[in-house]
Amino acid sequence: MRDGVSPHFAIIYQVSGAVIGELMQTEQDTLKTTPNRLHPKQGEVIDRSTTIRFTFDGVKYIAHPGDTVASALTAAGVKVLSRSFKYHRPRGLLCCAGHCPNCLVQIGDEPNVRACMRSVEAGMDVRAQNVWPSLNRDLLSLTQLGSRLMPVGFYYKTFIRPKKLWPLYEHTLRHAAGLGEVDIDTPSGKFDKQYLHTDVVVVGSGPAGISAALGAAEGGAQVLLFDENSALGGHLRFTVPLHSSLPSQVSKDLPELLEALSQQPNVTAFTDTSVLGWYQDNWLCAAKGARLFKIRTKSVVVATGAYETPLIFDNNDLPGVMLGSAAQRLLHLFGVLPGRQVVIVTANEDGWDVAADLQALGVNVAAIVDEREHNACSSPYRDGLANIGVPVFYRHTIREAIGSSAVSGAKIVRLDGRGEIAPATTQVLQCDLIVTSMGWTPATELLYMAGGKSEYSADRAETVPVSTPPGIYVAGRAAGIHAVDSQITEAWQAGSNAATFAGFGEFDELAAQASDISEPRRTSERVCVPGKKKRFVCYCEDVTDEDVETAIAEGYDSIELLKRYSTISMGPCQGAMCSMNTIHLCARANGRTVQETGTTTARPPIAPVTLGALAGQNVEPVQTTPIHQWHLDHGANMMVAGLWLRPNHYGDPAAEAVCVRKQGGLIDVSPLGKLQLTGPGVPKLLERIYTNQWHNLRVGRVRYGVMCNDEGVVLNDGVCAHLKDETWYMTTTSTGATAVFEWLQWWLQSGWGEGVHLTDLTDTYAAFNLAGPQSRTVLEKLTARNLANKAFPYMRIRSAKIADVPCQLLRIGFTGELAYEVHCPSGYALHVWEALMDVGRELGIAPFGLEAQRILRLEKGHIIVGQDTDAMSDPLSANMAWAVKLNKPDFLGKPSLMRISAEGPKQLLVGFKMVDPDVVPAEGLQVVAPEVDGRLKIIGWVTSSRFSPTLEEAIGLCWLPADLASQNGASFTIRMGGDLKAAHVHHGAFYDPSGERLRM
Amino acid sequence: MSIQLIRQAFNGNRPPPKMWRSHELKEYYDVVIIGGGAHGLACAYYLAKEHGITDVAVLEKSYIGAGGSGRNTAIIRSNYLTSEGVRFYNQSVKLYEQLSDELNFNVMFSQRGHLTLAHTDGGVNTMRRRAEVNQIEGVDSRLIFPDDIKSLCPYLDVSDHPRYPILAALYHPPGGIIRHDAVVWGYAHQADVRGVHIHQNTEVTGIKVQDGKVTGVETTRGHIKTGTVLNATAGWASTITAMVGVKLPLTTIPLQACVTEPLKPFLDVVVVSGSLHVYISQTDRGELVMGASVDPFSSYSMAGSLAFLEGIAGHVLELFPSLSHVRILRQWAGICEMPPDYSPIMGFTPVNGFLIDVGWGTYGFKASPIAGKTLAELIATGKPPILIVPFRLSRFEENDLVGEKGAAAVGH
Amino acid sequence: MLLLTCPNCGDRNVSEFRFGGEYGPRPKDPSATSDAEWANYLYMRHNVMGAQTEWWHHSDGCGLWFLAERYTRTNEVIKTFPYVKRDA
Amino acid sequence: MNTSKTPIKLTPLYSIAQRLGATFTEQRGWRIPEVYTTLKAEIAAAQEGLALADETPNGKLLLEGDQAESVLMDTLKLGALKVNEGHDGIYRLRNDLFFISTPPGREANARKKLTTASAAAEQFVTVTDITHGRAEIRVIGPDSQELLSKVCGLDFHPSAFPNETAKQSSLAKTTQLIIRRDIGGVPAFSIIGAQSLGAYIWDTMVEAGREFEILPTGRAALAALGV
């Protein structure tokens, strides 16, 4: 066994009397004592050598390291830990295993903590939840006075009229509901995740789980063993298994098993780790504190054990009513007495074990109430307990728990020959603890998620697995096997089979078949004892058996409808305590069998898991350009653009725009998509994916192109340069780069790829656009290349060394000015940028950001795909008809565009100016036309708008009906606030419409 | 307090009235509705109530509300992008506002307000566009900024967050949440009262068509003769429509959701973030109900995925950093049939008598009352009401898609 | 999490892949299609609850677009295979 | 024409190293951290714990084409490689795609050689230098497998990911090429991905590696380790 395991046998016997004495002296007025703490005993998990303090609702308590909040409070005699969800009834420890809602508390800023699972830490601030004003005097419990008016689903039938009062009712309902509180100042915390890969996963480390792990590891498989408890061993940690054919040996089972495990290097064990779910292809998820594990395994052994099933009887939720296994956990793990005088209610030998345990540790067993006949009991303690005078009531059961906020007695009743309550046989027994051991519900969530199926066995009154998918194995109580020696032998085989499935060893058909284990019935079919008070089926939601009957009578008669209407099993326990009992009640009410009634779907997570653990370490990719730090150092205001962080401006975007027009500016456009296409097939491909012509583009030239999908919708735009004979260089929009790359890969790989290789160079080159009348002058100082207009005209590409770095220069730009786009290898980016800035600064060049670029491009009437167009826009409508050549052969979108062309676009994207030049209509505002009835009809909308610092007036782009858009100067109105503002259509660029400046 | 409850309280052992009854399958029904969800049951109810057509069978292969009706995150709103969408959903909200009263069953419509967050300039523009369209169509909806967002929802992190800053939000006061199952049960009850036969556990296995006209339906419980069949099966719509040989523009994709343990109330509005693919609200019981965008690939499987939980947890904490200790209790999935233009497909098909109410994607539950009502009118009168004309199947061939698609995709 | 076998890289978590939708070839001669045929190609889908042939892209891996056959009800993958151009 | 400075190449992790107070050295025109903390500590981290190094200057070529394999075999006398296998810095990523890793500064020569060879063989093979396009970060040390298991779903056990193999996968939600390149028996993995994501990957690894006391490691320590 490798790390991850901390054997719990480190027993420290010495009680540090001095420390406790000191504490008692100084704070005896306020500090609670621990009257229920037993003497040290073997197997306990607490460290008695030290004492730590914590508070519960402001009162100070002491605990030992290893104590849970619940065990420490029980040691101090605290019985009420919470109030119920609907009626605010007092609730105490029920399962002590983290499966029920009864001990949910707030610890500091953490809501809904299971007190029975959380170890005490010094200074912990534990508080009761959902109580007002306090746990012991919760006025909200008055709601039960009206409980007859609040049957199941009462809220569907009330507060309907008058309608206007519903918000008030709702407010009251909301504030009475809910459990723990979220503290707005909770820090985000540190969480992380880890992927694990293994051959076999074993879930649950009871005798079956450990044995299965050993069986699998022996075969050579790597095994991961998980347990939600703080130590390995499962029920062997707190039970003395006597129902074995080898009674003298099994008491040593756990130490032996743990020893064998520690010798086995192939097993890695994880304690305090809840397996949360099974997902497709044996993908498991588990949580250990702040870490989430994602596990890929070849096979799984489900050794998850069973939930002890509560009995439904009058006041069965009273603090002091506890499951047998809970009492044993308190006794053996924490040395805590759950009560002083106990009535045991049982239907199996497990109840007798608990009785013997309690008796031996000084609890007075007031009675054992066994619903079976005398001769059905085969407990080895039977005679011993009877001999020392423990009263035993065979063929009896409990009728009612007596007490107001804790148990003070038990009303028991005799059963007649048919198992019905015999009239006038009630007796009252004094006690402060009622322990029920009525049987088990196998914990089959994981099995069901994996596609396994169970059937109800009426003989056993339990469900037993009947089919498991390949690679999934079940062992131990989850498989209906209760006897420890059978658990160990069967589970070994299950583990071995799991290893075989994972590819270790030959499959042994005979050995693989589970032998027919004959198990005595341990579980009672009696789930409910009728009575006159409240009997809770579902502790989370305060649903009683009468509620279940009422719901079924109303028509919510299938288990799924019943669940949704009554909210049974939808609370924090997720059905662990109530699902089997509900199915029995549902079956009975419908006159059907348990098997016919079926179950609800098992859904992850099996144990509640924090959002923090699921989120893990914060990993949100961020892309930065090679000169990111320069931008930060120069006061850039950064903005998020897709995954990129880019400078929006450096302080004054309008001034940056003016500077570009007057002298020049430099913008970092490194995020542009850059794709290299090589091979003889490139021209043919370009013809197919762009809407315009490409075969005639000569080397050294650059052309603008629009890409559409087959719907004719604009996907992307950019330029493509013919670099060399068979080499082309394509640019795309920055946020569309990945999508275009995948799009091209798809067409290349699905039939259009002949003679074309595609390489993504987006990150290989940084790109800067140097724009403005001075740009040539700047560049000339850094290169030997002839930049004269004739040698290097508009829409051309040239290789050149800039500041001694080999670059590609593209004479293109979005700004409408003379401009050069410098593409240089990314590693040289800062060198080239700084060289351009150093030279440019003297000539008045300044850096500019995206906002200035948006102003400049709008002045030119250039569109931005994705802002001015959306997922419905075609290029013919979006003012790009000039880039569509419908007379060339097939290309993407052609049939759709042919149709749009034939029918004529309905809407057109067009420029506009405002009548009032100072009014800038915000992007997203609607173009409207008043109708005769005064209503407004929407006829278009504004996609882009800015105040142009160059023209000193508001300009923009908008969608308009085609007939209106096609009339230059036509008037229309834009709705702004309550007013309608007049605008008129503007055809062509707002600035330099003839395009002289970029051809200078 | 309702008389009904008081009566129930003091009636002792008398069983409460049945919400709906079981029936033998009849040989003939005037109308057969396939799918016992909110849409199918609402349609049956309005057929009976408003058009006197009561010889109606609702066939449900499982239990009523087993599909999307019981698996959605119960958000109701009408702040859509297009006029067609806004008008349609506004009528739906109006019907929802009266529904508790109309059905005499409290569906707990909580109009607590709905916030759609914008994290980028482009997002702000889209929200403004929606606010404007909404206002013009008479729907209460407006753009608000961080100070107002903070006061409506103090737990949201509106600080200068590096990754997904909250720049603005579309605030839609009439939006809210509802008890989704109650809508199903309420309609089922009132349809049952009016004579509609609700057949649960009755799966359709075939549809008979003669000379281009529907003549009957085959089920696991036997054959039914009818001349009118409505396919209201949402995620399964393609499988039912394939029975009459018609192909639909649909892809079925799971949509997942999850719920936390109950918490004391702290979140009073519905919060949605498109960029982070998350929506979150707190139920009256105190649980947080959270959903995301549809799954990354098509499927009819309703097994949830871990990737969904991981993703939504990260995104919720991005918005609400103080929720890291809050525990997820349960996850689930439903299936959605996504059309290409994010708008429903309602009305006639090439097969006479076979009508569809499909293409409901992730926005079907919100439309239940108005979809039921308009389809009932279509079935009763044979004429499509003006509200659903834009949603006809033939729009795809006519190249006249609905513009909701414009806002849904493309995110530069 | 579903495991998908990239014909190039082998078994990987499905989160490494991008789904490309149900397989449906582009009409051979788009200019000869009717509006209905073109709409059928663009929008109509079999959307079967059963075995579906579909496109996947190993986007976080080798960049291969390939085909898979998968049961859409259970997500069980029957097989994955590289696309082979049927006729040039 | 005036140029004041000699061009120097910077990696996407340069600013991070500056902030950490690294001393720098030059490697084939690249400015690269020499030492971040102390040479001794960095060597110890690599040998006994976990170290993180910026190896972006390594040359990186892509060789694409159906005949790429035969060109490689002809020029380099290379034996056949299966997908994911590597030899002498040549890794097969797909049937028609190879990744070639060279020592810093050697990429131009390698490229020329391969281009000439494919031209001579009249094969349609494309050789592309992507050295500047990819950040290359190496995690070194006994804990490197465990560190990677926190950010990537691949199985890093030597049986599943042997030395000198290369896989492309998702790491911290980004696409990365991961090559196992042990150093003198110490496990080590090179993570090669878009340079624009380099700083993000570095920060993510540092955060995930905190529990292992991960230490940035400079050129000096790598040299001492024989890299």
Coordinates of C-alpha atoms in Angstrom, one line a residue, chain A residues 450-705:
Chain A
A450 CA -23.0 2.6 -14.2
G451 CA -26.0 0.8 -15.6
G452 CA -26.4 -2.0 -13.1
K453 CA -29.8 -3.3 -12.1
S454 CA -31.2 -4.7 -8.9
E455 CA -34.2 -6.6 -8.1
Y456 CA -36.2 -6.7 -4.9
S457 CA -36.0 -10.0 -3.1
A458 CA -39.1 -10.4 -1.0
D459 CA -37.4 -13.2 1.0
R460 CA -34.6 -10.8 2.0
A461 CA -36.7 -7.6 2.0
E462 CA -33.7 -6.1 0.2
T463 CA -32.7 -5.3 -3.3
V464 CA -29.9 -7.4 -4.7
P465 CA -27.9 -6.7 -7.9
V466 CA -29.1 -8.9 -10.8
S467 CA -27.0 -7.5 -13.6
T468 CA -23.9 -5.4 -13.9
P469 CA -22.4 -3.9 -17.0
P470 CA -19.0 -5.2 -18.3
G471 CA -16.2 -4.1 -16.0
I472 CA -18.5 -3.3 -13.0
Y473 CA -18.5 -5.6 -10.0
V474 CA -20.3 -5.4 -6.7
A475 CA -19.1 -6.7 -3.4
G476 CA -20.1 -6.7 0.3
R477 CA -23.3 -5.3 1.6
A478 CA -24.0 -3.4 -1.6
A479 CA -24.3 -6.9 -3.1
G480 CA -26.5 -8.1 -0.3
I481 CA -23.7 -10.0 1.5
H482 CA -23.7 -9.2 5.2
A483 CA -21.6 -12.0 6.8
V484 CA -18.0 -10.8 7.1
D485 CA -16.3 -13.9 6.0
S486 CA -18.6 -14.2 3.0
Q487 CA -17.9 -10.5 2.3
I488 CA -14.2 -11.2 2.3
T489 CA -14.2 -14.2 0.1
E490 CA -16.7 -13.0 -2.4
A491 CA -15.1 -9.6 -2.7
W492 CA -11.7 -11.1 -3.3
Q493 CA -13.2 -12.8 -6.3
A494 CA -14.9 -9.6 -7.4
G495 CA -11.5 -7.8 -7.2
S496 CA -9.8 -10.6 -9.1
N497 CA -12.5 -10.5 -11.8
A498 CA -12.1 -6.7 -12.1
A499 CA -8.3 -7.2 -12.6
T500 CA -9.0 -9.8 -15.2
F501 CA -11.3 -7.4 -17.0
A502 CA -8.6 -4.8 -16.9
G503 CA -6.3 -7.2 -18.7
F504 CA -4.6 -9.0 -15.9
G505 CA -4.7 -12.8 -16.0
E506 CA -7.0 -15.2 -17.7
F507 CA -10.7 -15.1 -17.1
D508 CA -11.9 -18.0 -15.0
E509 CA -15.5 -18.5 -16.0
L510 CA -16.3 -20.8 -13.1
A511 CA -14.6 -18.8 -10.4
A512 CA -16.1 -15.6 -11.8
Q513 CA -19.6 -16.6 -11.1
A514 CA -20.7 -15.4 -7.7
S515 CA -21.6 -18.3 -5.6
D516 CA -25.0 -18.5 -4.2
I517 CA -24.7 -16.9 -0.8
S518 CA -27.4 -17.8 1.5
E519 CA -28.1 -14.9 3.7
P520 CA -30.6 -14.8 6.5
R521 CA -33.2 -12.0 6.3
R522 CA -31.9 -9.0 8.1
T523 CA -34.3 -6.4 6.9
S524 CA -37.8 -6.0 8.0
E525 CA -40.6 -5.4 5.5
R526 CA -42.4 -3.5 8.1
V527 CA -41.2 0.0 7.4
C528 CA -44.0 1.8 9.2
V529 CA -45.9 1.4 12.4
P530 CA -49.3 3.2 12.2
G531 CA -50.2 5.6 15.0
K532 CA -51.7 9.0 15.7
K533 CA -48.8 11.4 15.6
K534 CA -46.3 12.5 13.0
R535 CA -44.2 9.7 11.4
F536 CA -41.5 10.9 9.2
V537 CA -40.5 9.1 6.0
C538 CA -38.2 11.9 4.8
Y539 CA -36.3 13.8 7.4
C540 CA -34.9 16.4 5.0
E541 CA -38.3 17.6 3.9
D542 CA -40.6 16.7 6.8
V543 CA -42.7 14.3 4.7
T544 CA -44.8 11.8 6.7
D545 CA -46.3 8.5 5.7
E546 CA -49.7 10.2 5.6
D547 CA -48.3 12.8 3.2
V548 CA -47.2 9.9 0.9
E549 CA -50.7 8.3 1.1
T550 CA -52.4 11.6 0.4
A551 CA -50.1 12.4 -2.6
I552 CA -50.8 8.9 -4.1
A553 CA -54.5 9.3 -3.6
E554 CA -54.4 12.6 -5.4
G555 CA -52.9 10.9 -8.5
Y556 CA -49.2 11.3 -7.9
D557 CA -49.0 7.6 -7.9
S558 CA -45.8 6.8 -9.7
I559 CA -42.6 7.0 -7.7
E560 CA -41.3 9.8 -9.9
L561 CA -44.4 11.9 -9.6
L562 CA -44.6 11.2 -5.9
K563 CA -41.0 12.4 -5.5
R564 CA -41.6 15.6 -7.3
Y565 CA -44.9 16.4 -5.6
S566 CA -43.9 15.5 -2.0
T567 CA -40.2 16.5 -2.6
I568 CA -39.3 13.3 -0.8
S569 CA -35.7 12.3 -1.4
M570 CA -34.9 15.7 -3.0
G571 CA -33.3 17.1 0.2
P572 CA -29.7 16.9 1.5
C573 CA -29.9 13.1 2.1
Q574 CA -30.8 12.5 -1.6
G575 CA -32.9 9.5 -0.6
A576 CA -30.2 7.6 1.5
M577 CA -32.6 7.5 4.5
C578 CA -35.9 7.5 2.8
S579 CA -35.9 5.9 -0.7
M580 CA -36.5 2.3 0.3
N581 CA -39.2 3.2 2.8
T582 CA -40.9 5.4 0.2
I583 CA -40.9 2.6 -2.3
H584 CA -42.5 0.3 0.2
L585 CA -45.2 2.9 1.1
C586 CA -45.8 3.6 -2.5
A587 CA -46.1 -0.1 -3.4
R588 CA -48.5 -0.6 -0.5
A589 CA -50.7 2.3 -1.4
N590 CA -51.0 1.3 -5.0
G591 CA -51.4 -2.4 -4.2
R592 CA -48.4 -3.2 -6.3
T593 CA -45.1 -5.0 -5.5
V594 CA -41.9 -3.2 -4.5
Q595 CA -40.3 -4.5 -7.7
E596 CA -43.2 -3.1 -9.9
T597 CA -42.9 0.2 -8.1
G598 CA -39.3 0.7 -9.2
T599 CA -36.9 3.3 -8.1
T600 CA -36.1 6.9 -9.0
T601 CA -33.0 7.6 -11.1
A602 CA -29.7 7.8 -9.3
R603 CA -28.0 11.1 -10.0
P604 CA -24.6 12.4 -9.2
P605 CA -23.2 13.6 -7.0
I606 CA -23.6 10.8 -4.5
A607 CA -22.4 13.1 -1.7
P608 CA -22.9 16.8 -1.9
V609 CA -19.7 18.5 -3.3
T610 CA -18.7 22.2 -3.0
L611 CA -18.6 24.5 -6.0
G612 CA -15.0 25.3 -5.1
A613 CA -13.9 21.7 -5.4
L614 CA -15.7 21.3 -8.7
A615 CA -14.3 24.5 -10.1
G616 CA -10.7 23.7 -9.0
Q617 CA -7.8 25.9 -9.7
N618 CA -8.9 28.8 -11.8
V619 CA -7.7 28.1 -15.4
E620 CA -9.2 30.5 -17.9
P621 CA -6.8 30.9 -20.8
V622 CA -5.6 34.4 -21.6
Q623 CA -3.7 35.3 -24.7
T624 CA -1.2 38.1 -24.8
T625 CA 0.8 39.6 -27.6
P626 CA 4.6 39.6 -27.5
I627 CA 4.7 43.2 -26.5
H628 CA 2.0 43.0 -23.8
Q629 CA 4.3 44.3 -21.2
W630 CA 5.2 47.4 -23.3
H631 CA 1.5 48.2 -23.5
L632 CA 1.1 47.9 -19.7
D633 CA 4.2 50.0 -19.2
H634 CA 2.8 52.7 -21.4
G635 CA -0.5 53.2 -19.7
A636 CA -2.6 51.1 -22.0
N637 CA -6.2 50.5 -21.0
M638 CA -6.6 46.8 -21.8
M639 CA -9.7 45.1 -22.9
V640 CA -10.8 41.5 -23.3
A641 CA -11.3 40.5 -27.0
G642 CA -12.0 36.8 -27.2
L643 CA -9.2 35.2 -25.3
W644 CA -6.9 38.2 -26.0
L645 CA -6.0 41.1 -23.9
R646 CA -5.5 44.1 -26.1
P647 CA -5.0 47.8 -25.7
N648 CA -8.3 49.6 -26.0
H649 CA -6.5 53.0 -25.8
Y650 CA -3.6 54.7 -24.1
G651 CA -5.6 57.5 -22.5
D652 CA -7.4 59.5 -25.3
P653 CA -8.7 57.4 -28.2
A654 CA -10.1 60.4 -30.1
A655 CA -6.7 62.1 -30.0
E656 CA -5.1 58.8 -31.1
A657 CA -7.4 58.8 -34.1
V658 CA -6.6 62.4 -35.0
C659 CA -2.9 61.6 -34.7
V660 CA -3.2 58.8 -37.2
R661 CA -4.9 61.1 -39.7
K662 CA -2.4 63.9 -39.2
Q663 CA 0.9 62.2 -38.7
G664 CA 0.6 58.6 -38.0
G665 CA 0.1 55.9 -35.4
L666 CA 1.1 52.4 -34.6
I667 CA -1.2 49.6 -33.5
D668 CA -0.4 46.1 -32.3
V669 CA -2.5 43.8 -34.5
S670 CA -0.6 40.6 -33.5
P671 CA -3.9 38.7 -32.7
L672 CA -4.8 38.7 -36.4
G673 CA -5.2 35.2 -37.7
K674 CA -2.3 34.3 -40.0
L675 CA -2.4 31.1 -42.1
Q676 CA 0.2 29.8 -44.6
L677 CA -1.2 27.9 -47.5
T678 CA 1.2 26.0 -49.8
G679 CA 0.9 23.8 -52.8
P680 CA -0.4 23.7 -56.3
G681 CA -4.0 23.4 -55.1
V682 CA -4.2 26.7 -53.3
P683 CA -5.8 28.9 -56.0
K684 CA -8.6 26.3 -56.5
L685 CA -9.2 26.2 -52.7
L686 CA -9.3 30.0 -52.4
E687 CA -11.9 30.2 -55.2
R688 CA -14.1 27.8 -53.3
I689 CA -13.9 29.4 -49.8
Y690 CA -13.9 33.1 -50.8
T691 CA -16.7 34.8 -52.6
N692 CA -14.5 36.7 -55.0
Q693 CA -11.8 35.7 -57.6
W694 CA -8.3 34.4 -56.7
H695 CA -6.8 32.5 -59.6
N696 CA -5.6 35.7 -61.2
L697 CA -3.9 37.2 -58.2
R698 CA -0.2 37.6 -59.1
V699 CA 2.8 37.0 -56.8
G700 CA 3.4 40.0 -54.6
R701 CA -0.2 41.1 -54.6
V702 CA -2.8 41.2 -51.8
R703 CA -6.5 40.9 -52.1
Y704 CA -9.4 41.4 -49.7
G705 CA -11.8 38.4 -49.4

